[in-house]
JSON list of C-alpha atoms in Angstrom, two decimals:
[
{"chain": "M", "resi": 1, "resn": "MET", "atom": "CA", "xyz": [85.18, 75.19, 47.13]},
{"chain": "M", "resi": 2, "resn": "MET", "atom": "CA", "xyz": [82.62, 77.56, 49.38]},
{"chain": "M", "resi": 3, "resn": "SER", "atom": "CA", "xyz": [79.17, 78.08, 47.69]},
{"chain": "M", "resi": 4, "resn": "THR", "atom": "CA", "xyz": [77.42, 80.91, 47.60]},
{"chain": "M", "resi": 5, "resn": "GLY", "atom": "CA", "xyz": [73.99, 83.05, 46.63]},
{"chain": "M", "resi": 6, "resn": "LEU", "atom": "CA", "xyz": [75.74, 84.81, 43.89]},
{"chain": "M", "resi": 7, "resn": "VAL", "atom": "CA", "xyz": [74.59, 84.70, 40.34]},
{"chain": "M", "resi": 8, "resn": "SER", "atom": "CA", "xyz": [76.73, 85.26, 36.97]},
{"chain": "M", "resi": 9, "resn": "CYS", "atom": "CA", "xyz": [76.01, 88.72, 35.95]},
{"chain": "M", "resi": 10, "resn": "SER", "atom": "CA", "xyz": [75.18, 89.59, 31.99]},
{"chain": "M", "resi": 11, "resn": "SER", "atom": "CA", "xyz": [76.25, 92.82, 30.50]},
{"chain": "M", "resi": 12, "resn": "ASP", "atom": "CA", "xyz": [73.56, 95.35, 29.30]},
{"chain": "M", "resi": 13, "resn": "ASN", "atom": "CA", "xyz": [75.04, 94.87, 25.96]},
{"chain": "M", "resi": 14, "resn": "ASP", "atom": "CA", "xyz": [75.72, 90.93, 24.80]},
{"chain": "M", "resi": 15, "resn": "THR", "atom": "CA", "xyz": [79.54, 91.20, 23.08]},
{"chain": "M", "resi": 16, "resn": "THR", "atom": "CA", "xyz": [80.11, 88.86, 20.40]},
{"chain": "M", "resi": 17, "resn": "ASN", "atom": "CA", "xyz": [84.21, 90.29, 19.03]},
{"chain": "M", "resi": 18, "resn": "SER", "atom": "CA", "xyz": [86.40, 87.51, 18.88]},
{"chain": "M", "resi": 19, "resn": "GLU", "atom": "CA", "xyz": [88.82, 89.56, 21.39]},
{"chain": "M", "resi": 20, "resn": "ASN", "atom": "CA", "xyz": [86.37, 88.80, 23.92]},
{"chain": "M", "resi": 21, "resn": "THR", "atom": "CA", "xyz": [86.76, 84.91, 23.38]},
{"chain": "M", "resi": 22, "resn": "ASN", "atom": "CA", "xyz": [89.32, 83.92, 25.01]},
{"chain": "M", "resi": 23, "resn": "SER", "atom": "CA", "xyz": [88.31, 85.77, 28.30]},
{"chain": "M", "resi": 24, "resn": "ASN", "atom": "CA", "xyz": [84.60, 84.52, 28.18]},
{"chain": "M", "resi": 25, "resn": "SER", "atom": "CA", "xyz": [85.83, 81.15, 27.60]},
{"chain": "M", "resi": 26, "resn": "ALA", "atom": "CA", "xyz": [87.67, 81.59, 30.29]},
{"chain": "M", "resi": 27, "resn": "LYS", "atom": "CA", "xyz": [84.44, 82.50, 32.60]},
{"chain": "M", "resi": 28, "resn": "LEU", "atom": "CA", "xyz": [82.60, 79.40, 31.63]},
{"chain": "M", "resi": 29, "resn": "ILE", "atom": "CA", "xyz": [84.75, 77.27, 33.37]},
{"chain": "M", "resi": 30, "resn": "THR", "atom": "CA", "xyz": [85.02, 79.31, 36.55]},
{"chain": "M", "resi": 31, "resn": "THR", "atom": "CA", "xyz": [81.92, 80.57, 38.92]},
{"chain": "M", "resi": 32, "resn": "LEU", "atom": "CA", "xyz": [81.52, 84.27, 39.25]},
{"chain": "M", "resi": 33, "resn": "PRO", "atom": "CA", "xyz": [83.28, 86.21, 40.62]},
{"chain": "M", "resi": 34, "resn": "GLY", "atom": "CA", "xyz": [85.62, 83.71, 41.30]},
{"chain": "M", "resi": 35, "resn": "ASN", "atom": "CA", "xyz": [89.11, 83.44, 39.65]},
{"chain": "M", "resi": 36, "resn": "ASP", "atom": "CA", "xyz": [90.88, 79.81, 40.45]},
{"chain": "M", "resi": 37, "resn": "ALA", "atom": "CA", "xyz": [94.31, 80.89, 39.61]},
{"chain": "M", "resi": 38, "resn": "ASN", "atom": "CA", "xyz": [94.11, 82.88, 42.38]},
{"chain": "M", "resi": 39, "resn": "PRO", "atom": "CA", "xyz": [95.35, 80.67, 44.92]},
{"chain": "M", "resi": 40, "resn": "TYR", "atom": "CA", "xyz": [93.98, 82.65, 47.49]},
{"chain": "M", "resi": 41, "resn": "ASP", "atom": "CA", "xyz": [90.66, 82.96, 46.41]},
{"chain": "M", "resi": 42, "resn": "GLU", "atom": "CA", "xyz": [89.07, 81.21, 49.13]},
{"chain": "M", "resi": 43, "resn": "VAL", "atom": "CA", "xyz": [89.00, 84.49, 51.09]},
{"chain": "M", "resi": 44, "resn": "GLY", "atom": "CA", "xyz": [86.62, 86.01, 48.62]},
{"chain": "M", "resi": 45, "resn": "TRP", "atom": "CA", "xyz": [83.91, 83.07, 48.93]},
{"chain": "M", "resi": 46, "resn": "LEU", "atom": "CA", "xyz": [84.24, 83.25, 52.51]},
{"chain": "M", "resi": 47, "resn": "TYR", "atom": "CA", "xyz": [83.87, 87.08, 52.45]},
{"chain": "M", "resi": 48, "resn": "ASN", "atom": "CA", "xyz": [80.61, 86.49, 50.00]},
{"chain": "M", "resi": 49, "resn": "GLU", "atom": "CA", "xyz": [79.04, 83.76, 52.85]},
{"chain": "M", "resi": 50, "resn": "LEU", "atom": "CA", "xyz": [79.90, 85.74, 55.72]},
{"chain": "M", "resi": 51, "resn": "PHE", "atom": "CA", "xyz": [77.97, 88.60, 53.69]},
{"chain": "M", "resi": 52, "resn": "ASP", "atom": "CA", "xyz": [75.22, 86.90, 52.86]},
{"chain": "M", "resi": 53, "resn": "THR", "atom": "CA", "xyz": [74.78, 85.17, 56.47]},
{"chain": "M", "resi": 54, "resn": "TYR", "atom": "CA", "xyz": [74.56, 88.86, 57.95]},
{"chain": "M", "resi": 55, "resn": "TYR", "atom": "CA", "xyz": [72.10, 90.63, 55.08]},
{"chain": "M", "resi": 56, "resn": "THR", "atom": "CA", "xyz": [70.01, 87.30, 56.01]},
{"chain": "M", "resi": 57, "resn": "ASN", "atom": "CA", "xyz": [69.45, 88.66, 59.50]},
{"chain": "M", "resi": 58, "resn": "ALA", "atom": "CA", "xyz": [66.81, 91.04, 60.76]},
{"chain": "M", "resi": 59, "resn": "ASN", "atom": "CA", "xyz": [69.56, 92.82, 62.92]},
{"chain": "M", "resi": 60, "resn": "LEU", "atom": "CA", "xyz": [71.21, 94.84, 61.35]},
{"chain": "M", "resi": 61, "resn": "GLY", "atom": "CA", "xyz": [73.50, 97.92, 61.90]},
{"chain": "M", "resi": 62, "resn": "GLY", "atom": "CA", "xyz": [74.81, 99.50, 64.85]},
{"chain": "M", "resi": 63, "resn": "SER", "atom": "CA", "xyz": [77.90, 100.74, 66.03]},
{"chain": "M", "resi": 64, "resn": "VAL", "atom": "CA", "xyz": [81.10, 99.95, 64.79]},
{"chain": "M", "resi": 65, "resn": "THR", "atom": "CA", "xyz": [81.66, 97.71, 68.26]},
{"chain": "M", "resi": 66, "resn": "GLN", "atom": "CA", "xyz": [78.07, 96.07, 67.56]},
{"chain": "M", "resi": 67, "resn": "ILE", "atom": "CA", "xyz": [78.52, 95.41, 63.95]},
{"chain": "M", "resi": 68, "resn": "ILE", "atom": "CA", "xyz": [81.92, 93.42, 64.80]},
{"chain": "M", "resi": 69, "resn": "THR", "atom": "CA", "xyz": [80.31, 91.68, 67.46]},
{"chain": "M", "resi": 70, "resn": "LYS", "atom": "CA", "xyz": [77.34, 90.65, 65.24]},
{"chain": "M", "resi": 71, "resn": "VAL", "atom": "CA", "xyz": [79.76, 89.91, 62.14]},
{"chain": "M", "resi": 72, "resn": "GLN", "atom": "CA", "xyz": [82.22, 87.58, 64.56]},
{"chain": "M", "resi": 73, "resn": "THR", "atom": "CA", "xyz": [79.08, 85.93, 65.74]},
{"chain": "M", "resi": 74, "resn": "ILE", "atom": "CA", "xyz": [78.34, 84.76, 62.64]},
{"chain": "M", "resi": 75, "resn": "ALA", "atom": "CA", "xyz": [81.90, 84.23, 61.24]},
{"chain": "M", "resi": 76, "resn": "ASP", "atom": "CA", "xyz": [82.49, 81.98, 64.44]},
{"chain": "M", "resi": 77, "resn": "ALA", "atom": "CA", "xyz": [79.63, 79.71, 63.17]},
{"chain": "M", "resi": 78, "resn": "SER", "atom": "CA", "xyz": [80.81, 78.79, 60.18]},
{"chain": "M", "resi": 79, "resn": "ALA", "atom": "CA", "xyz": [82.78, 75.51, 59.16]},
{"chain": "M", "resi": 80, "resn": "ASN", "atom": "CA", "xyz": [84.62, 77.48, 56.39]},
{"chain": "M", "resi": 81, "resn": "PHE", "atom": "CA", "xyz": [85.75, 80.68, 58.58]},
{"chain": "M", "resi": 82, "resn": "ASN", "atom": "CA", "xyz": [87.10, 78.28, 61.45]},
{"chain": "M", "resi": 83, "resn": "SER", "atom": "CA", "xyz": [89.26, 76.32, 58.80]},
{"chain": "M", "resi": 84, "resn": "THR", "atom": "CA", "xyz": [90.57, 79.39, 57.23]},
{"chain": "M", "resi": 85, "resn": "LYS", "atom": "CA", "xyz": [91.31, 81.11, 60.16]},
{"chain": "M", "resi": 86, "resn": "GLY", "atom": "CA", "xyz": [95.23, 80.66, 61.71]},
{"chain": "M", "resi": 87, "resn": "SER", "atom": "CA", "xyz": [96.16, 80.51, 65.49]},
{"chain": "M", "resi": 88, "resn": "PRO", "atom": "CA", "xyz": [95.92, 83.17, 66.72]},
{"chain": "M", "resi": 89, "resn": "TYR", "atom": "CA", "xyz": [93.26, 85.10, 65.13]},
{"chain": "M", "resi": 90, "resn": "HIS", "atom": "CA", "xyz": [93.03, 88.56, 65.67]},
{"chain": "M", "resi": 91, "resn": "ASN", "atom": "CA", "xyz": [89.84, 90.36, 66.13]},
{"chain": "M", "resi": 92, "resn": "VAL", "atom": "CA", "xyz": [88.83, 93.60, 64.38]},
{"chain": "M", "resi": 93, "resn": "SER", "atom": "CA", "xyz": [89.86, 96.54, 65.95]},
{"chain": "M", "resi": 94, "resn": "SER", "atom": "CA", "xyz": [87.17, 99.16, 65.78]},
{"chain": "M", "resi": 95, "resn": "THR", "atom": "CA", "xyz": [89.78, 101.80, 66.44]},
{"chain": "M", "resi": 96, "resn": "ARG", "atom": "CA", "xyz": [90.85, 100.32, 63.06]},
{"chain": "M", "resi": 97, "resn": "VAL", "atom": "CA", "xyz": [87.67, 100.56, 61.25]},
{"chain": "M", "resi": 98, "resn": "LEU", "atom": "CA", "xyz": [87.13, 103.82, 62.59]},
{"chain": "M", "resi": 99, "resn": "TYR", "atom": "CA", "xyz": [90.34, 105.13, 61.63]},
{"chain": "M", "resi": 100, "resn": "LEU", "atom": "CA", "xyz": [90.27, 103.87, 58.11]},
{"chain": "M", "resi": 101, "resn": "LEU", "atom": "CA", "xyz": [86.35, 104.98, 58.15]},
{"chain": "M", "resi": 102, "resn": "GLU", "atom": "CA", "xyz": [88.01, 108.95, 58.75]},
{"chain": "M", "resi": 103, "resn": "HIS", "atom": "CA", "xyz": [90.74, 109.03, 56.78]},
{"chain": "M", "resi": 104, "resn": "THR", "atom": "CA", "xyz": [89.35, 107.62, 53.49]},
{"chain": "M", "resi": 105, "resn": "THR", "atom": "CA", "xyz": [92.01, 110.03, 51.57]},
{"chain": "M", "resi": 106, "resn": "THR", "atom": "CA", "xyz": [95.42, 108.78, 53.40]},
{"chain": "M", "resi": 107, "resn": "CYS", "atom": "CA", "xyz": [94.45, 105.57, 54.61]},
{"chain": "M", "resi": 108, "resn": "VAL", "atom": "CA", "xyz": [95.53, 103.63, 51.80]},
{"chain": "M", "resi": 109, "resn": "ASN", "atom": "CA", "xyz": [98.80, 105.05, 51.62]},
{"chain": "M", "resi": 110, "resn": "ASP", "atom": "CA", "xyz": [99.09, 104.51, 55.58]},
{"chain": "M", "resi": 111, "resn": "VAL", "atom": "CA", "xyz": [97.95, 100.93, 55.25]},
{"chain": "M", "resi": 112, "resn": "ILE", "atom": "CA", "xyz": [99.97, 99.38, 52.64]},
{"chain": "M", "resi": 113, "resn": "SER", "atom": "CA", "xyz": [103.51, 101.59, 54.07]},
{"chain": "M", "resi": 114, "resn": "ALA", "atom": "CA", "xyz": [102.77, 99.85, 57.56]},
{"chain": "M", "resi": 115, "resn": "SER", "atom": "CA", "xyz": [102.53, 96.36, 55.72]},
{"chain": "M", "resi": 116, "resn": "SER", "atom": "CA", "xyz": [105.36, 93.54, 55.35]},
{"chain": "M", "resi": 117, "resn": "MET", "atom": "CA", "xyz": [105.17, 93.64, 52.11]},
{"chain": "M", "resi": 118, "resn": "SER", "atom": "CA", "xyz": [108.57, 94.48, 49.82]},
{"chain": "M", "resi": 119, "resn": "THR", "atom": "CA", "xyz": [108.83, 98.08, 48.32]},
{"chain": "M", "resi": 120, "resn": "THR", "atom": "CA", "xyz": [107.31, 96.49, 44.59]},
{"chain": "M", "resi": 121, "resn": "GLY", "atom": "CA", "xyz": [104.63, 94.97, 46.28]},
{"chain": "M", "resi": 122, "resn": "LYS", "atom": "CA", "xyz": [103.56, 98.31, 48.06]},
{"chain": "M", "resi": 123, "resn": "SER", "atom": "CA", "xyz": [103.95, 100.07, 44.91]},
{"chain": "M", "resi": 124, "resn": "SER", "atom": "CA", "xyz": [101.98, 97.55, 43.03]},
{"chain": "M", "resi": 125, "resn": "LEU", "atom": "CA", "xyz": [98.99, 97.42, 45.38]},
{"chain": "M", "resi": 126, "resn": "THR", "atom": "CA", "xyz": [98.97, 101.31, 45.90]},
{"chain": "M", "resi": 127, "resn": "ASN", "atom": "CA", "xyz": [98.42, 101.96, 42.25]},
{"chain": "M", "resi": 128, "resn": "PHE", "atom": "CA", "xyz": [96.01, 98.74, 41.59]},
{"chain": "M", "resi": 129, "resn": "ILE", "atom": "CA", "xyz": [93.66, 100.04, 44.60]},
{"chain": "M", "resi": 130, "resn": "ASN", "atom": "CA", "xyz": [94.35, 104.08, 43.83]},
{"chain": "M", "resi": 131, "resn": "SER", "atom": "CA", "xyz": [93.43, 103.51, 40.12]},
{"chain": "M", "resi": 132, "resn": "PHE", "atom": "CA", "xyz": [90.34, 101.05, 40.77]},
{"chain": "M", "resi": 133, "resn": "ILE", "atom": "CA", "xyz": [88.24, 102.79, 42.96]},
{"chain": "M", "resi": 134, "resn": "ILE", "atom": "CA", "xyz": [88.20, 105.86, 39.95]},
{"chain": "M", "resi": 135, "resn": "PHE", "atom": "CA", "xyz": [87.77, 102.89, 37.57]},
{"chain": "M", "resi": 136, "resn": "LEU", "atom": "CA", "xyz": [84.55, 101.75, 39.46]},
{"chain": "M", "resi": 137, "resn": "GLU", "atom": "CA", "xyz": [83.22, 105.33, 39.41]},
{"chain": "M", "resi": 138, "resn": "ASN", "atom": "CA", "xyz": [82.70, 105.32, 36.04]},
{"chain": "M", "resi": 139, "resn": "GLU", "atom": "CA", "xyz": [81.84, 101.65, 35.23]},
{"chain": "M", "resi": 140, "resn": "ASN", "atom": "CA", "xyz": [79.08, 99.78, 35.63]},
{"chain": "M", "resi": 141, "resn": "ASP", "atom": "CA", "xyz": [79.55, 96.48, 33.57]},
{"chain": "M", "resi": 142, "resn": "CYS", "atom": "CA", "xyz": [80.21, 93.67, 36.33]},
{"chain": "M", "resi": 143, "resn": "ASP", "atom": "CA", "xyz": [82.13, 91.42, 33.19]},
{"chain": "M", "resi": 144, "resn": "VAL", "atom": "CA", "xyz": [84.33, 94.46, 32.49]},
{"chain": "M", "resi": 145, "resn": "ILE", "atom": "CA", "xyz": [85.16, 95.08, 36.37]},
{"chain": "M", "resi": 146, "resn": "TYR", "atom": "CA", "xyz": [86.06, 91.12, 36.44]},
{"chain": "M", "resi": 147, "resn": "ASP", "atom": "CA", "xyz": [88.05, 91.43, 33.53]},
{"chain": "M", "resi": 148, "resn": "LYS", "atom": "CA", "xyz": [90.46, 94.10, 35.43]},
{"chain": "M", "resi": 149, "resn": "VAL", "atom": "CA", "xyz": [90.60, 92.67, 38.23]},
{"chain": "M", "resi": 150, "resn": "VAL", "atom": "CA", "xyz": [91.65, 89.50, 37.05]},
{"chain": "M", "resi": 151, "resn": "ALA", "atom": "CA", "xyz": [94.09, 90.97, 34.59]},
{"chain": "M", "resi": 152, "resn": "TYR", "atom": "CA", "xyz": [95.95, 92.41, 37.28]},
{"chain": "M", "resi": 153, "resn": "GLU", "atom": "CA", "xyz": [95.90, 89.02, 39.49]},
{"chain": "M", "resi": 154, "resn": "ASN", "atom": "CA", "xyz": [97.59, 87.26, 36.21]},
{"chain": "M", "resi": 155, "resn": "GLY", "atom": "CA", "xyz": [100.34, 90.55, 36.08]},
{"chain": "M", "resi": 156, "resn": "VAL", "atom": "CA", "xyz": [100.81, 89.41, 39.99]},
{"chain": "M", "resi": 157, "resn": "LEU", "atom": "CA", "xyz": [100.79, 85.78, 39.39]},
{"chain": "M", "resi": 158, "resn": "LEU", "atom": "CA", "xyz": [104.07, 86.36, 37.39]},
{"chain": "M", "resi": 159, "resn": "ASN", "atom": "CA", "xyz": [105.79, 88.99, 38.49]},
{"chain": "M", "resi": 160, "resn": "ALA", "atom": "CA", "xyz": [109.17, 87.30, 39.84]},
{"chain": "M", "resi": 161, "resn": "ALA", "atom": "CA", "xyz": [109.76, 90.95, 41.43]},
{"chain": "M", "resi": 162, "resn": "LEU", "atom": "CA", "xyz": [107.16, 90.17, 44.29]},
{"chain": "M", "resi": 163, "resn": "THR", "atom": "CA", "xyz": [107.92, 88.11, 47.12]},
{"chain": "M", "resi": 164, "resn": "GLU", "atom": "CA", "xyz": [105.51, 85.43, 48.39]},
{"chain": "M", "resi": 165, "resn": "THR", "atom": "CA", "xyz": [104.38, 87.57, 51.52]},
{"chain": "M", "resi": 166, "resn": "ASP", "atom": "CA", "xyz": [103.59, 90.40, 48.56]},
{"chain": "M", "resi": 167, "resn": "LYS", "atom": "CA", "xyz": [101.36, 87.96, 46.42]},
{"chain": "M", "resi": 168, "resn": "ARG", "atom": "CA", "xyz": [99.37, 86.47, 49.68]},
{"chain": "M", "resi": 169, "resn": "ILE", "atom": "CA", "xyz": [98.65, 90.33, 50.61]},
{"chain": "M", "resi": 170, "resn": "ILE", "atom": "CA", "xyz": [98.11, 91.44, 47.18]},
{"chain": "M", "resi": 171, "resn": "LEU", "atom": "CA", "xyz": [95.94, 88.34, 46.40]},
{"chain": "M", "resi": 172, "resn": "THR", "atom": "CA", "xyz": [93.85, 88.22, 49.10]},
{"chain": "M", "resi": 173, "resn": "THR", "atom": "CA", "xyz": [92.81, 92.06, 48.79]},
{"chain": "M", "resi": 174, "resn": "THR", "atom": "CA", "xyz": [92.09, 91.69, 45.43]},
{"chain": "M", "resi": 175, "resn": "SER", "atom": "CA", "xyz": [89.91, 88.36, 45.73]},
{"chain": "M", "resi": 176, "resn": "ILE", "atom": "CA", "xyz": [88.27, 90.75, 48.70]},
{"chain": "M", "resi": 177, "resn": "THR", "atom": "CA", "xyz": [87.75, 93.34, 45.73]},
{"chain": "M", "resi": 178, "resn": "ARG", "atom": "CA", "xyz": [86.69, 91.26, 43.20]},
{"chain": "M", "resi": 179, "resn": "HIS", "atom": "CA", "xyz": [83.81, 89.78, 45.00]},
{"chain": "M", "resi": 180, "resn": "SER", "atom": "CA", "xyz": [82.52, 92.84, 46.56]},
{"chain": "M", "resi": 181, "resn": "ALA", "atom": "CA", "xyz": [82.83, 94.92, 43.33]},
{"chain": "M", "resi": 182, "resn": "PHE", "atom": "CA", "xyz": [80.90, 91.81, 41.62]},
{"chain": "M", "resi": 183, "resn": "ARG", "atom": "CA", "xyz": [78.22, 91.84, 44.00]},
{"chain": "M", "resi": 184, "resn": "ALA", "atom": "CA", "xyz": [77.87, 95.79, 44.12]},
{"chain": "M", "resi": 185, "resn": "ARG", "atom": "CA", "xyz": [77.46, 95.44, 40.25]},
{"chain": "M", "resi": 186, "resn": "LYS", "atom": "CA", "xyz": [75.71, 92.67, 39.21]},
{"chain": "M", "resi": 187, "resn": "LYS", "atom": "CA", "xyz": [72.55, 92.75, 37.02]},
{"chain": "M", "resi": 188, "resn": "PRO", "atom": "CA", "xyz": [70.29, 92.09, 38.04]},
{"chain": "M", "resi": 189, "resn": "LYS", "atom": "CA", "xyz": [69.95, 92.16, 41.36]},
{"chain": "M", "resi": 190, "resn": "LYS", "atom": "CA", "xyz": [67.50, 90.22, 43.38]},
{"chain": "M", "resi": 191, "resn": "ASN", "atom": "CA", "xyz": [64.83, 92.22, 45.51]},
{"chain": "M", "resi": 192, "resn": "THR", "atom": "CA", "xyz": [66.47, 90.84, 48.60]},
{"chain": "M", "resi": 193, "resn": "ASP", "atom": "CA", "xyz": [70.03, 92.02, 47.77]},
{"chain": "M", "resi": 194, "resn": "PRO", "atom": "CA", "xyz": [70.99, 95.07, 50.03]},
{"chain": "M", "resi": 195, "resn": "ASP", "atom": "CA", "xyz": [72.22, 97.91, 48.35]},
{"chain": "M", "resi": 196, "resn": "TRP", "atom": "CA", "xyz": [75.84, 98.17, 48.41]},
{"chain": "M", "resi": 197, "resn": "ASP", "atom": "CA", "xyz": [78.54, 100.28, 47.36]},
{"chain": "M", "resi": 198, "resn": "ILE", "atom": "CA", "xyz": [82.36, 99.41, 47.42]},
{"chain": "M", "resi": 199, "resn": "PHE", "atom": "CA", "xyz": [84.86, 101.95, 49.56]},
{"chain": "M", "resi": 200, "resn": "ILE", "atom": "CA", "xyz": [88.35, 102.61, 49.64]},
{"chain": "M", "resi": 201, "resn": "GLY", "atom": "CA", "xyz": [87.83, 101.34, 53.20]},
{"chain": "M", "resi": 202, "resn": "ASN", "atom": "CA", "xyz": [86.08, 98.57, 52.20]},
{"chain": "M", "resi": 203, "resn": "ILE", "atom": "CA", "xyz": [88.90, 97.53, 50.08]},
{"chain": "M", "resi": 204, "resn": "ILE", "atom": "CA", "xyz": [92.25, 98.45, 52.13]},
{"chain": "M", "resi": 205, "resn": "ALA", "atom": "CA", "xyz": [90.34, 97.04, 55.24]},
{"chain": "M", "resi": 206, "resn": "SER", "atom": "CA", "xyz": [91.07, 94.04, 53.41]},
{"chain": "M", "resi": 207, "resn": "THR", "atom": "CA", "xyz": [94.88, 94.66, 53.40]},
{"chain": "M", "resi": 208, "resn": "GLU", "atom": "CA", "xyz": [95.16, 95.17, 56.70]},
{"chain": "M", "resi": 209, "resn": "GLY", "atom": "CA", "xyz": [93.41, 91.99, 57.59]},
{"chain": "M", "resi": 210, "resn": "ALA", "atom": "CA", "xyz": [95.74, 90.30, 54.73]},
{"chain": "M", "resi": 211, "resn": "GLU", "atom": "CA", "xyz": [98.46, 91.18, 56.92]},
{"chain": "M", "resi": 212, "resn": "TYR", "atom": "CA", "xyz": [97.24, 88.54, 59.51]},
{"chain": "M", "resi": 213, "resn": "GLY", "atom": "CA", "xyz": [95.48, 86.15, 57.83]},
{"chain": "M", "resi": 214, "resn": "SER", "atom": "CA", "xyz": [92.50, 85.26, 55.40]},
{"chain": "M", "resi": 215, "resn": "ALA", "atom": "CA", "xyz": [90.17, 85.24, 57.64]},
{"chain": "M", "resi": 216, "resn": "GLU", "atom": "CA", "xyz": [91.63, 88.45, 59.33]},
{"chain": "M", "resi": 217, "resn": "ALA", "atom": "CA", "xyz": [90.88, 90.01, 55.55]},
{"chain": "M", "resi": 218, "resn": "ALA", "atom": "CA", "xyz": [87.32, 88.95, 55.33]},
{"chain": "M", "resi": 219, "resn": "THR", "atom": "CA", "xyz": [86.37, 90.07, 58.97]},
{"chain": "M", "resi": 220, "resn": "MET", "atom": "CA", "xyz": [87.63, 93.37, 58.76]},
{"chain": "M", "resi": 221, "resn": "SER", "atom": "CA", "xyz": [86.56, 93.96, 54.93]},
{"chain": "M", "resi": 222, "resn": "LEU", "atom": "CA", "xyz": [82.99, 93.18, 55.86]},
{"chain": "M", "resi": 223, "resn": "VAL", "atom": "CA", "xyz": [82.83, 94.97, 59.24]},
{"chain": "M", "resi": 224, "resn": "THR", "atom": "CA", "xyz": [84.35, 98.02, 57.20]},
{"chain": "M", "resi": 225, "resn": "GLY", "atom": "CA", "xyz": [81.97, 97.77, 54.28]},
{"chain": "M", "resi": 226, "resn": "ILE", "atom": "CA", "xyz": [78.40, 97.44, 56.69]},
{"chain": "M", "resi": 227, "resn": "ALA", "atom": "CA", "xyz": [79.72, 100.27, 58.60]},
{"chain": "M", "resi": 228, "resn": "GLN", "atom": "CA", "xyz": [80.27, 102.48, 55.09]},
{"chain": "M", "resi": 229, "resn": "ASN", "atom": "CA", "xyz": [77.35, 101.26, 53.77]},
{"chain": "M", "resi": 230, "resn": "ASP", "atom": "CA", "xyz": [74.99, 101.39, 56.83]}
]
């Protein structure tokens, strides 16, 4: 498993209710914010690795094209990235990143409609992303956020109506979503952590990248998230 600087977060109010026992027990054997049940969770760890490397570099920000170059340079130096990317590898498109940044109200439907997923897969992921963004606006507890994503992932894994392509794209998207959202809400934050908000473009960019592969999902999502948070 890829290592990361992330730490387990604690809720503001500890819960001891028996209904949380199973969820908490599962977390004890999983390095948060990972989900070992997700067969594509390596992409979330890769995303975190590239994120951490980018933000330890003093040369941050710039135009979308400049951010792409910086992220790709970091990725190319990563053994985990190089072992993940397929051949051919599709570079992040500045045109597509700008499109996502400029069309936040329609990009989810646009990207998912154009994907290779089935009608059932498209509907499932569209509903998840749209509801999750609303959910994030009102929820700050990273344990609760983690549990929500994992519950959806479990449902996807058990859904016989979803194709293998559906599951690959959806679970790649949710892995990056879970890791990014956990980072944005984790407590306590280290003084060296950047302020980070997860946006709809950050999530849907991982879906667009996942159409090609896990490596593209990580770089596309990270570039879009950096540009939105810049």
